Amino acid sequence: MKSPRTAAFCFVLIVICSCETTLSVTTQSIVHPLILHDHGLAEEEPLRQRRAVAEEEYTVDIEISLENISFLESVKAHLNSLSLPIQGNSTDPGTDIVSVAVTTVCTPAGNDLLCSCEKGYVWPRERCLHSVTCQEHDSALSGRHCSCLKGLPPQGPFCQLPEAYITLKIRVRLNIGFQEDLKNTSSALYRSYKTDLERAFREGYKTLPGFRSAIVTQFTKGSVVVNYEVQLSSAPQPGSFHKANQQVTQNLNQTYKMDYNSFQGTPSNETKFTVIPEVIFEGDNVTLECESEIVSSNTSWYYEGRRLDMKDGGRFSIHTSVLNNMSLVSRLIIYNFTKHDAGEYRCKLTLDIFEFGDFRKLDVTPIRILAKEERKVVCDSNPISLNCCSENIANWSKIEWKQEGEIRILGNPETDLESSCSTYTLKADGTQCPSGSSGTTVTYTCEFVSPYGATGSKNIAVTFISVANLTITSDPISVSEGQRFSITCTSDVVNYDEVYWNTSAGIKIHPRFYTMEKYQDRAESVLTVQTSTREWNGTYHCIFRYKNSYSVATKDVTVHPLPLESDIMMDPLEASGLCTSSHQFKCCVEKEEGEEYSVTFHVDSLSFPAEKEVNGKQACYKYSLPANAPRWCPQHIDVFCHFTNAANSSVRSPPMKLTLLPGENITCRDPVIGIGEPGKIIQKLCQFSSVSRSPGQIIGGTITYRCVGSQWKEEKRGCISAPINGLLRLAKALIKSPSQDQKLPIYLRDLSASSVKEEQDIRSSPGSLGAVISILDLLATVPTQVTSEMMRDILATINVILDKSTLNSWEKLRQQQNNQSSQFLHSVERFTKALQLGDHTPPFLFHPNVQMKSMVIKQDSPQAYQQKFVFTDSDLWGDVAIDECQLESLQAKSSIVTVAFPTLKAILAKDAQKNMASNSLVMTTTISRSISKPFRIAMTFKNSRRAGGTPQCVFWNFSLDNYAGGWDSSGCSVEEDGRDTRDRVFCKCNHLTSFSILMSPDSPDPGSLLKVLLDIISYIGLGFSIFSLAACLVVETMVWKSVTKNRTSYMRHICIVNIAFCLLIADVWFIVAGAIHDGYYPLNETACVAATFFIHFFYLSVFFWMLTLGLMLFYRLIFILHDASKSTQKALAFSLGYGCPLIISSITVGVTQPQEVYMRKNACWLNWEDTRALLAFAIPALMIVVVNVSITVVVITKILRPSIGDKPGKQEKSSLFQISKSIGVLTPLLGLTWGFGLATVIQGSNAVFHIIFTLLNAFQGLFILLFGCLWDQKVQEALLNKFSLSRWSSQHSKSTSLGSSTPVFSMSSPISRRFNNLFGKTAAPKVPPDSDGNPVSSGSSSY
């Protein structure tokens, strides 16, 4: 049958025909053969019995299209009136029409055709399972009733009477060999098998309710697998098939060897799986439906292979029902579906040996909504639209708008569900967002809602800005040049995008002239001009901008011409004159159009009118002071000139000083300079001197003259050529100009050109050179951005003033002003920081006397910064490097600029204290953005060192020498880079500025004989000291009990043992630190920190134990009658010896190590350059040395005090000997050798002091062994006793007990009587016991 034509309505007739012969059909209808069965419908039994002779029945579907639906009822009525059966005509008398009925009616619905079954008819189940049903039309889920389909199937079948049976497909295995004849349906074996098996099946399954037939369909291999179909009129009950299968087995001949356990239902595609909605959004309620014709089956649901056991309620529910006794429907509903619920879902329907089912994989589609998330709306009643659109194609049920914020401003929504877009139009005015709420942000939310419950939203933050109302200074502003004025502009709106000031010509005023302040209820900008010029005359606009909305306030400013004090040129500045002569004064200013001033000269309290004279570009005002009476001589007079303009504002010049003389001692006379006495010094403006110049030109600067003999001699000339002077005056005006940004590039171009033209004058004139430096310093304060063209002009100017031929002028200039070179370098740094590098900016600029290289930091991929500079004329080179790790911390688009100067090393001032001068390139490296943390940079300089000098990495510190500048080594160090250091110096610094290297004549050269000698002495001495200290500890261990029998000896040896122990450990760590630094070990930084800490701690402990020993000596010497207990003395000794060093060393490392400034960059020792951490060792050590020196003086004084009974000669001899021995013993024990370290830090100290200091301290351990241990008589006796030489030792003791060899602290020595009761009361006849109960010996107890 052809597809239906486009019509309003159509319907299908089913015609059942019965014939005895082959039916010849000439129409294009679809014919379906219907095989008659024994079990027909009840109402058809009589008819079928009457047609028993018929061989075949046919059903014919006929499609009829109608234009009017009303015709359908007429057709139905006519069909109902027919008398059936209708006999065939004469052409085909054997054919009868036994039934005619309307089965299917199709009606149009929009672009679809909805085809429904008439009452008593249904669509065939296979058509329901594989066609699109009328979901909306049926108001039921797809496939539930299957009474309506979208569209008429072009090839049928159409609506039919409901089927009266169910077909079940089963297979079973026969455990016999497979024969090929079983594949041939016409073979005898096939028919035999088929007959026997079908008989057994019918006998076994006839017990099933509604059993109709059992037919074998196929034999396959696998032994022999029998495939067959069982037809039932109703669904079987659970368990019935198992019993039926047993009957089948029993009724089949055992030769077939049927395997009972092999009965298996064949999977069928008769299960319909439906997912609603088809596109799932997060938050949707999703329904999964599984439908099967097996009504009595058991249904299970599985998620990702795991069975779901869910009950109704919560986020999930499972519900199973039977529809019209025809099909079983199991429905799984997932509420608020999330991305965690996505995955594979499967339904399984099981009945005995049968299993049906299907699966679907579900994914979640995110809801994507497009909208501009931030908007700013000006409350000016102009409509603003907020747009929201969904990227997802879906049938949204609605789109809603919500808002949340401090103020409520409603809009009008417009929604188009087909395009999935919505627009919310706001029209805010001043009443809705008053000035107090300006800047308030309201959040508008557009929410998309799907038909199944999912929602997606997007927030749009809308900031409402009130239109600013500006008020500006109301008073008229009328000032004269040089005066200050300010304009205040106030807005009632606090929020804005930009505030700026404009001139009437639309030129933006430089930000340096105005400020901006925010208050709670207003914003205020103040334009302040400290020194007004004629350029400020005009109209100014205060502009508050928000987005494209501008609020403008206007103010007129009137500036009356008036010369600035600094622009008035006077002659004379100072002069001497005869009392009997008249004297002329004049004040000149540059002549400008429209200027008219009233000028008077003031002498004391009198004023006199001036006479005007125009001379080229100058307007000069003169006054002649008449001669005074001789009685007023000598006299000093100050003369001023006053300029008054039309606004009655005035300016007074600096004083012109005149000294009136009687004339007796006048020796120098000149018509231009004047008269003077011998030695008289005066200054005169170059403009009014005899310096040659072109007519009409104005030159700057001054000349200093001295009266020598009878002539004026030029002592110092600081004249500035007319072109340079003109540029200097323009520069001073430029920094006061409101449009300085626009004028600066043109000015720099003129400066570059004039510098080249005036190169000869700059070389010879310190005044012109100083003027150019002053110009650069002035201009460096102007730009916020420097372009590459501007930098090219700046470097061209710098190239001129740094030429070698200008060094003489630089030297003269430095004698006059010592900070000009520092001022120049600071200007260069400010220019380079403001340099803006673009994609087309040249990466380098070369000149003979200056080179610049640069780089821009790229986004996400910073490259290492490496630049090399070579100056062949100066035979100097250097390079700078910054690694990628440092550059990663910088913002993208930051620029790094390095400028190198070969001659600046000879120009920058020498360090007067250290006698150092730069001996290499000076390289300045800057970054356009500020740096908040230490920034490491590496540089290599050519080494042009002086003989005997040591290179030192330094930077120019502008704050030194009262801000005159000087070289500083803080944060910089000389490093090793693994290359030959004879021709290069490798430096590392932790900051950026101008760097170089210095040569120090006082530090030994690394390869010099003195350095090598000191290293040899240090290591040999340390070796001897370590051995000696270890020996000292061994000796003390051996003799401890023999020499510590009383409290005094006990405490003395406690101190010696701890001094030896601490010094031993400190020396070991000293050697370890040297090995760590020289060996470049991978973990050298951590090890170096540990070595530095332990060296610091143990050396401090050495000093504090020396202090303890000295204080004990002082205590026993002075406080004779006082006697502290042993435990008290030990507690104090250990607290002082170890407690104080631990506190000092711990605080030092705790404060400095977190900033990585604990150690030196080139040694494992305390830092000096950055933090002065070395003072934590030097100050305690030197203080202890001073205290111990004082104690030694007290000891010597006691020795010199005569004892009773001694003869004068003997006393003097013994005293000298005892003094020598005391100094020998006390010097190593009390650390006095460290006092020689003071001499080594004095600049220019002789190398002998370095050698003595190294010798004494390197061998300090040996001295302690000899003088502190082995020289003690008690120690000697104990050692002799230890080695069984007691007799010899006793005799030796007796023979030496009264001799001069008795140790200095032996209480039995005759000399020791001068230490009356130094460590014990030797003169007392009775000796009290000490606190420990032991008697204190009054004999030869040694200290």
GROMACS .gro file of N, CA and C in nm, residues 198-267:
model
  210
  198GLU      N    1   0.803  -3.306   1.943
  198GLU     CA    2   0.680  -3.228   1.955
  198GLU      C    3   0.574  -3.306   2.034
  199ARG      N    4   0.571  -3.440   2.014
  199ARG     CA    5   0.476  -3.519   2.091
  199ARG      C    6   0.509  -3.510   2.239
  200ALA      N    7   0.638  -3.522   2.273
  200ALA     CA    8   0.677  -3.512   2.415
  200ALA      C    9   0.648  -3.373   2.470
  201PHE      N   10   0.672  -3.269   2.391
  201PHE     CA   11   0.645  -3.132   2.436
  201PHE      C   12   0.496  -3.113   2.463
  202ARG      N   13   0.411  -3.166   2.369
  202ARG     CA   14   0.267  -3.145   2.388
  202ARG      C   15   0.219  -3.218   2.514
  203GLU      N   16   0.275  -3.338   2.536
  203GLU     CA   17   0.234  -3.413   2.652
  203GLU      C   18   0.280  -3.344   2.781
  204GLY      N   19   0.401  -3.287   2.777
  204GLY     CA   20   0.453  -3.223   2.898
  204GLY      C   21   0.391  -3.088   2.926
  205TYR      N   22   0.363  -3.008   2.821
  205TYR     CA   23   0.318  -2.870   2.840
  205TYR      C   24   0.167  -2.856   2.839
  206LYS      N   25   0.097  -2.966   2.816
  206LYS     CA   26  -0.049  -2.952   2.811
  206LYS      C   27  -0.106  -2.918   2.949
  207THR      N   28  -0.024  -2.939   3.049
  207THR     CA   29  -0.070  -2.904   3.184
  207THR      C   30  -0.061  -2.753   3.209
  208LEU      N   31   0.009  -2.682   3.123
  208LEU     CA   32   0.021  -2.537   3.141
  208LEU      C   33  -0.112  -2.471   3.106
  209PRO      N   34  -0.155  -2.371   3.185
  209PRO     CA   35  -0.281  -2.303   3.154
  209PRO      C   36  -0.272  -2.233   3.017
  210GLY      N   37  -0.374  -2.256   2.933
  210GLY     CA   38  -0.380  -2.189   2.804
  210GLY      C   39  -0.283  -2.244   2.703
  211PHE      N   40  -0.232  -2.365   2.722
  211PHE     CA   41  -0.138  -2.420   2.626
  211PHE      C   42  -0.208  -2.437   2.491
  212ARG      N   43  -0.133  -2.396   2.388
  212ARG     CA   44  -0.192  -2.404   2.253
  212ARG      C   45  -0.112  -2.495   2.162
  213SER      N   46   0.022  -2.475   2.159
  213SER     CA   47   0.102  -2.556   2.070
  213SER      C   48   0.246  -2.555   2.114
  214ALA      N   49   0.324  -2.653   2.065
  214ALA     CA   50   0.469  -2.659   2.086
  214ALA      C   51   0.530  -2.708   1.955
  215ILE      N   52   0.611  -2.630   1.890
  215ILE     CA   53   0.664  -2.657   1.757
  215ILE      C   54   0.815  -2.649   1.760
  216VAL      N   55   0.883  -2.751   1.709
  216VAL     CA   56   1.029  -2.749   1.696
  216VAL      C   57   1.064  -2.663   1.576
  217THR      N   58   1.156  -2.571   1.593
  217THR     CA   59   1.192  -2.478   1.484
  217THR      C   60   1.328  -2.507   1.425
  218GLN      N   61   1.421  -2.570   1.503
  218GLN     CA   62   1.557  -2.584   1.450
  218GLN      C   63   1.638  -2.678   1.539
  219PHE      N   64   1.735  -2.751   1.474
  219PHE     CA   65   1.834  -2.830   1.545
  219PHE      C   66   1.972  -2.767   1.520
  220THR      N   67   2.051  -2.747   1.624
  220THR     CA   68   2.185  -2.690   1.608
  220THR      C   69   2.284  -2.776   1.683
  221LYS      N   70   2.411  -2.756   1.653
  221LYS     CA   71   2.517  -2.834   1.716
  221LYS      C   72   2.537  -2.788   1.859
  222GLY      N   73   2.598  -2.881   1.935
  222GLY     CA   74   2.628  -2.857   2.075
  222GLY      C   75   2.575  -2.977   2.148
  223SER      N   76   2.631  -3.098   2.108
  223SER     CA   77   2.556  -3.224   2.104
  223SER      C   78   2.443  -3.194   2.006
  224VAL      N   79   2.316  -3.207   2.049
  224VAL     CA   80   2.205  -3.166   1.963
  224VAL      C   81   2.121  -3.068   2.046
  225VAL      N   82   2.115  -2.945   1.998
  225VAL     CA   83   2.037  -2.842   2.066
  225VAL      C   84   1.906  -2.826   1.992
  226VAL      N   85   1.798  -2.845   2.066
  226VAL     CA   86   1.664  -2.836   2.007
  226VAL      C   87   1.606  -2.699   2.039
  227ASN      N   88   1.572  -2.623   1.935
  227ASN     CA   89   1.507  -2.494   1.951
  227ASN      C   90   1.359  -2.512   1.917
  228TYR      N   91   1.273  -2.467   2.008
  228TYR     CA   92   1.129  -2.484   1.986
  228TYR      C   93   1.054  -2.367   2.046
  229GLU      N   94   0.926  -2.351   2.006
  229GLU     CA   95   0.840  -2.244   2.052
  229GLU      C   96   0.716  -2.303   2.116
  230VAL      N   97   0.678  -2.243   2.227
  230VAL     CA   98   0.557  -2.284   2.298
  230VAL      C   99   0.461  -2.166   2.298
  231GLN      N  100   0.335  -2.192   2.253
  231GLN     CA  101   0.236  -2.086   2.250
  231GLN      C  102   0.133  -2.110   2.359
  232LEU      N  103   0.108  -2.002   2.437
  232LEU     CA  104   0.011  -2.007   2.546
  232LEU      C  105  -0.087  -1.894   2.529
  233SER      N  106  -0.205  -1.917   2.577
  233SER     CA  107  -0.305  -1.810   2.571
  233SER      C  108  -0.295  -1.716   2.690
  234SER      N  109  -0.221  -1.754   2.790
  234SER     CA  110  -0.201  -1.668   2.908
  234SER      C  111  -0.062  -1.695   2.964
  235ALA      N  112  -0.015  -1.601   3.041
  235ALA     CA  113   0.119  -1.612   3.097
  235ALA      C  114   0.125  -1.726   3.196
  236PRO      N  115   0.233  -1.804   3.195
  236PRO     CA  116   0.243  -1.916   3.287
  236PRO      C  117   0.267  -1.869   3.430
  237GLN      N  118   0.235  -1.955   3.526
  237GLN     CA  119   0.257  -1.925   3.665
  237GLN      C  120   0.399  -1.964   3.704
  238PRO      N  121   0.457  -1.895   3.800
  238PRO     CA  122   0.592  -1.930   3.843
  238PRO      C  123   0.601  -2.074   3.889
  239GLY      N  124   0.701  -2.145   3.845
  239GLY     CA  125   0.725  -2.285   3.882
  239GLY      C  126   0.658  -2.385   3.793
  240SER      N  127   0.561  -2.342   3.711
  240SER     CA  128   0.486  -2.437   3.628
  240SER      C  129   0.573  -2.497   3.519
  241PHE      N  130   0.667  -2.419   3.470
  241PHE     CA  131   0.751  -2.469   3.361
  241PHE      C  132   0.847  -2.577   3.410
  242HIS      N  133   0.892  -2.569   3.532
  242HIS     CA  134   0.982  -2.673   3.584
  242HIS      C  135   0.910  -2.808   3.588
  243LYS      N  136   0.787  -2.808   3.634
  243LYS     CA  137   0.711  -2.933   3.638
  243LYS      C  138   0.683  -2.985   3.497
  244ALA      N  139   0.652  -2.887   3.408
  244ALA     CA  140   0.622  -2.928   3.271
  244ALA      C  141   0.746  -2.987   3.204
  245ASN      N  142   0.860  -2.932   3.232
  245ASN     CA  143   0.984  -2.986   3.173
  245ASN      C  144   1.012  -3.128   3.222
  246GLN      N  145   0.978  -3.154   3.349
  246GLN     CA  146   0.996  -3.290   3.399
  246GLN      C  147   0.906  -3.389   3.321
  247GLN      N  148   0.783  -3.344   3.294
  247GLN     CA  149   0.692  -3.429   3.218
  247GLN      C  150   0.744  -3.452   3.076
  248VAL      N  151   0.804  -3.347   3.019
  248VAL     CA  152   0.860  -3.362   2.884
  248VAL      C  153   0.969  -3.469   2.885
  249THR      N  154   1.054  -3.464   2.981
  249THR     CA  155   1.163  -3.561   2.989
  249THR      C  156   1.111  -3.703   3.006
  250GLN      N  157   1.011  -3.715   3.087
  250GLN     CA  158   0.956  -3.848   3.112
  250GLN      C  159   0.884  -3.905   2.989
  251ASN      N  160   0.822  -3.817   2.910
  251ASN     CA  161   0.744  -3.863   2.794
  251ASN      C  162   0.832  -3.884   2.672
  252LEU      N  163   0.956  -3.848   2.677
  252LEU     CA  164   1.043  -3.863   2.562
  252LEU      C  165   1.122  -3.992   2.576
  253ASN      N  166   1.139  -4.059   2.463
  253ASN     CA  167   1.218  -4.182   2.462
  253ASN      C  168   1.356  -4.154   2.518
  254GLN      N  169   1.402  -4.246   2.607
  254GLN     CA  170   1.529  -4.222   2.675
  254GLN      C  171   1.648  -4.228   2.582
  255THR      N  172   1.626  -4.278   2.461
  255THR     CA  173   1.739  -4.282   2.366
  255THR      C  174   1.781  -4.142   2.322
  256TYR      N  175   1.692  -4.046   2.341
  256TYR     CA  176   1.728  -3.909   2.304
  256TYR      C  177   1.819  -3.843   2.408
  257LYS      N  178   1.825  -3.902   2.525
  257LYS     CA  179   1.912  -3.853   2.633
  257LYS      C  180   1.895  -3.701   2.655
  258MET      N  181   1.772  -3.660   2.675
  258MET     CA  182   1.745  -3.517   2.699
  258MET      C  183   1.799  -3.477   2.837
  259ASP      N  184   1.872  -3.369   2.838
  259ASP     CA  185   1.932  -3.317   2.963
  259ASP      C  186   1.831  -3.222   3.028
  260TYR      N  187   1.776  -3.267   3.145
  260TYR     CA  188   1.674  -3.186   3.211
  260TYR      C  189   1.728  -3.048   3.252
  261ASN      N  190   1.853  -3.043   3.293
  261ASN     CA  191   1.911  -2.916   3.343
  261ASN      C  192   1.945  -2.819   3.231
  262SER      N  193   1.927  -2.860   3.108
  262SER     CA  194   1.965  -2.771   2.998
  262SER      C  195   1.849  -2.691   2.942
  263PHE      N  196   1.727  -2.706   3.000
  263PHE     CA  197   1.615  -2.623   2.953
  263PHE      C  198   1.649  -2.476   2.977
  264GLN      N  199   1.635  -2.398   2.873
  264GLN     CA  200   1.675  -2.257   2.884
  264GLN      C  201   1.587  -2.173   2.793
  265GLY      N  202   1.530  -2.069   2.852
  265GLY     CA  203   1.454  -1.974   2.771
  265GLY      C  204   1.546  -1.890   2.686
  266THR      N  205   1.509  -1.869   2.562
  266THR     CA  206   1.592  -1.789   2.470
  266THR      C  207   1.563  -1.641   2.492
  267PRO      N  208   1.669  -1.557   2.512
  267PRO     CA  209   1.645  -1.413   2.531
  267PRO      C  210   1.564  -1.355   2.415
   0.00000   0.00000   0.00000
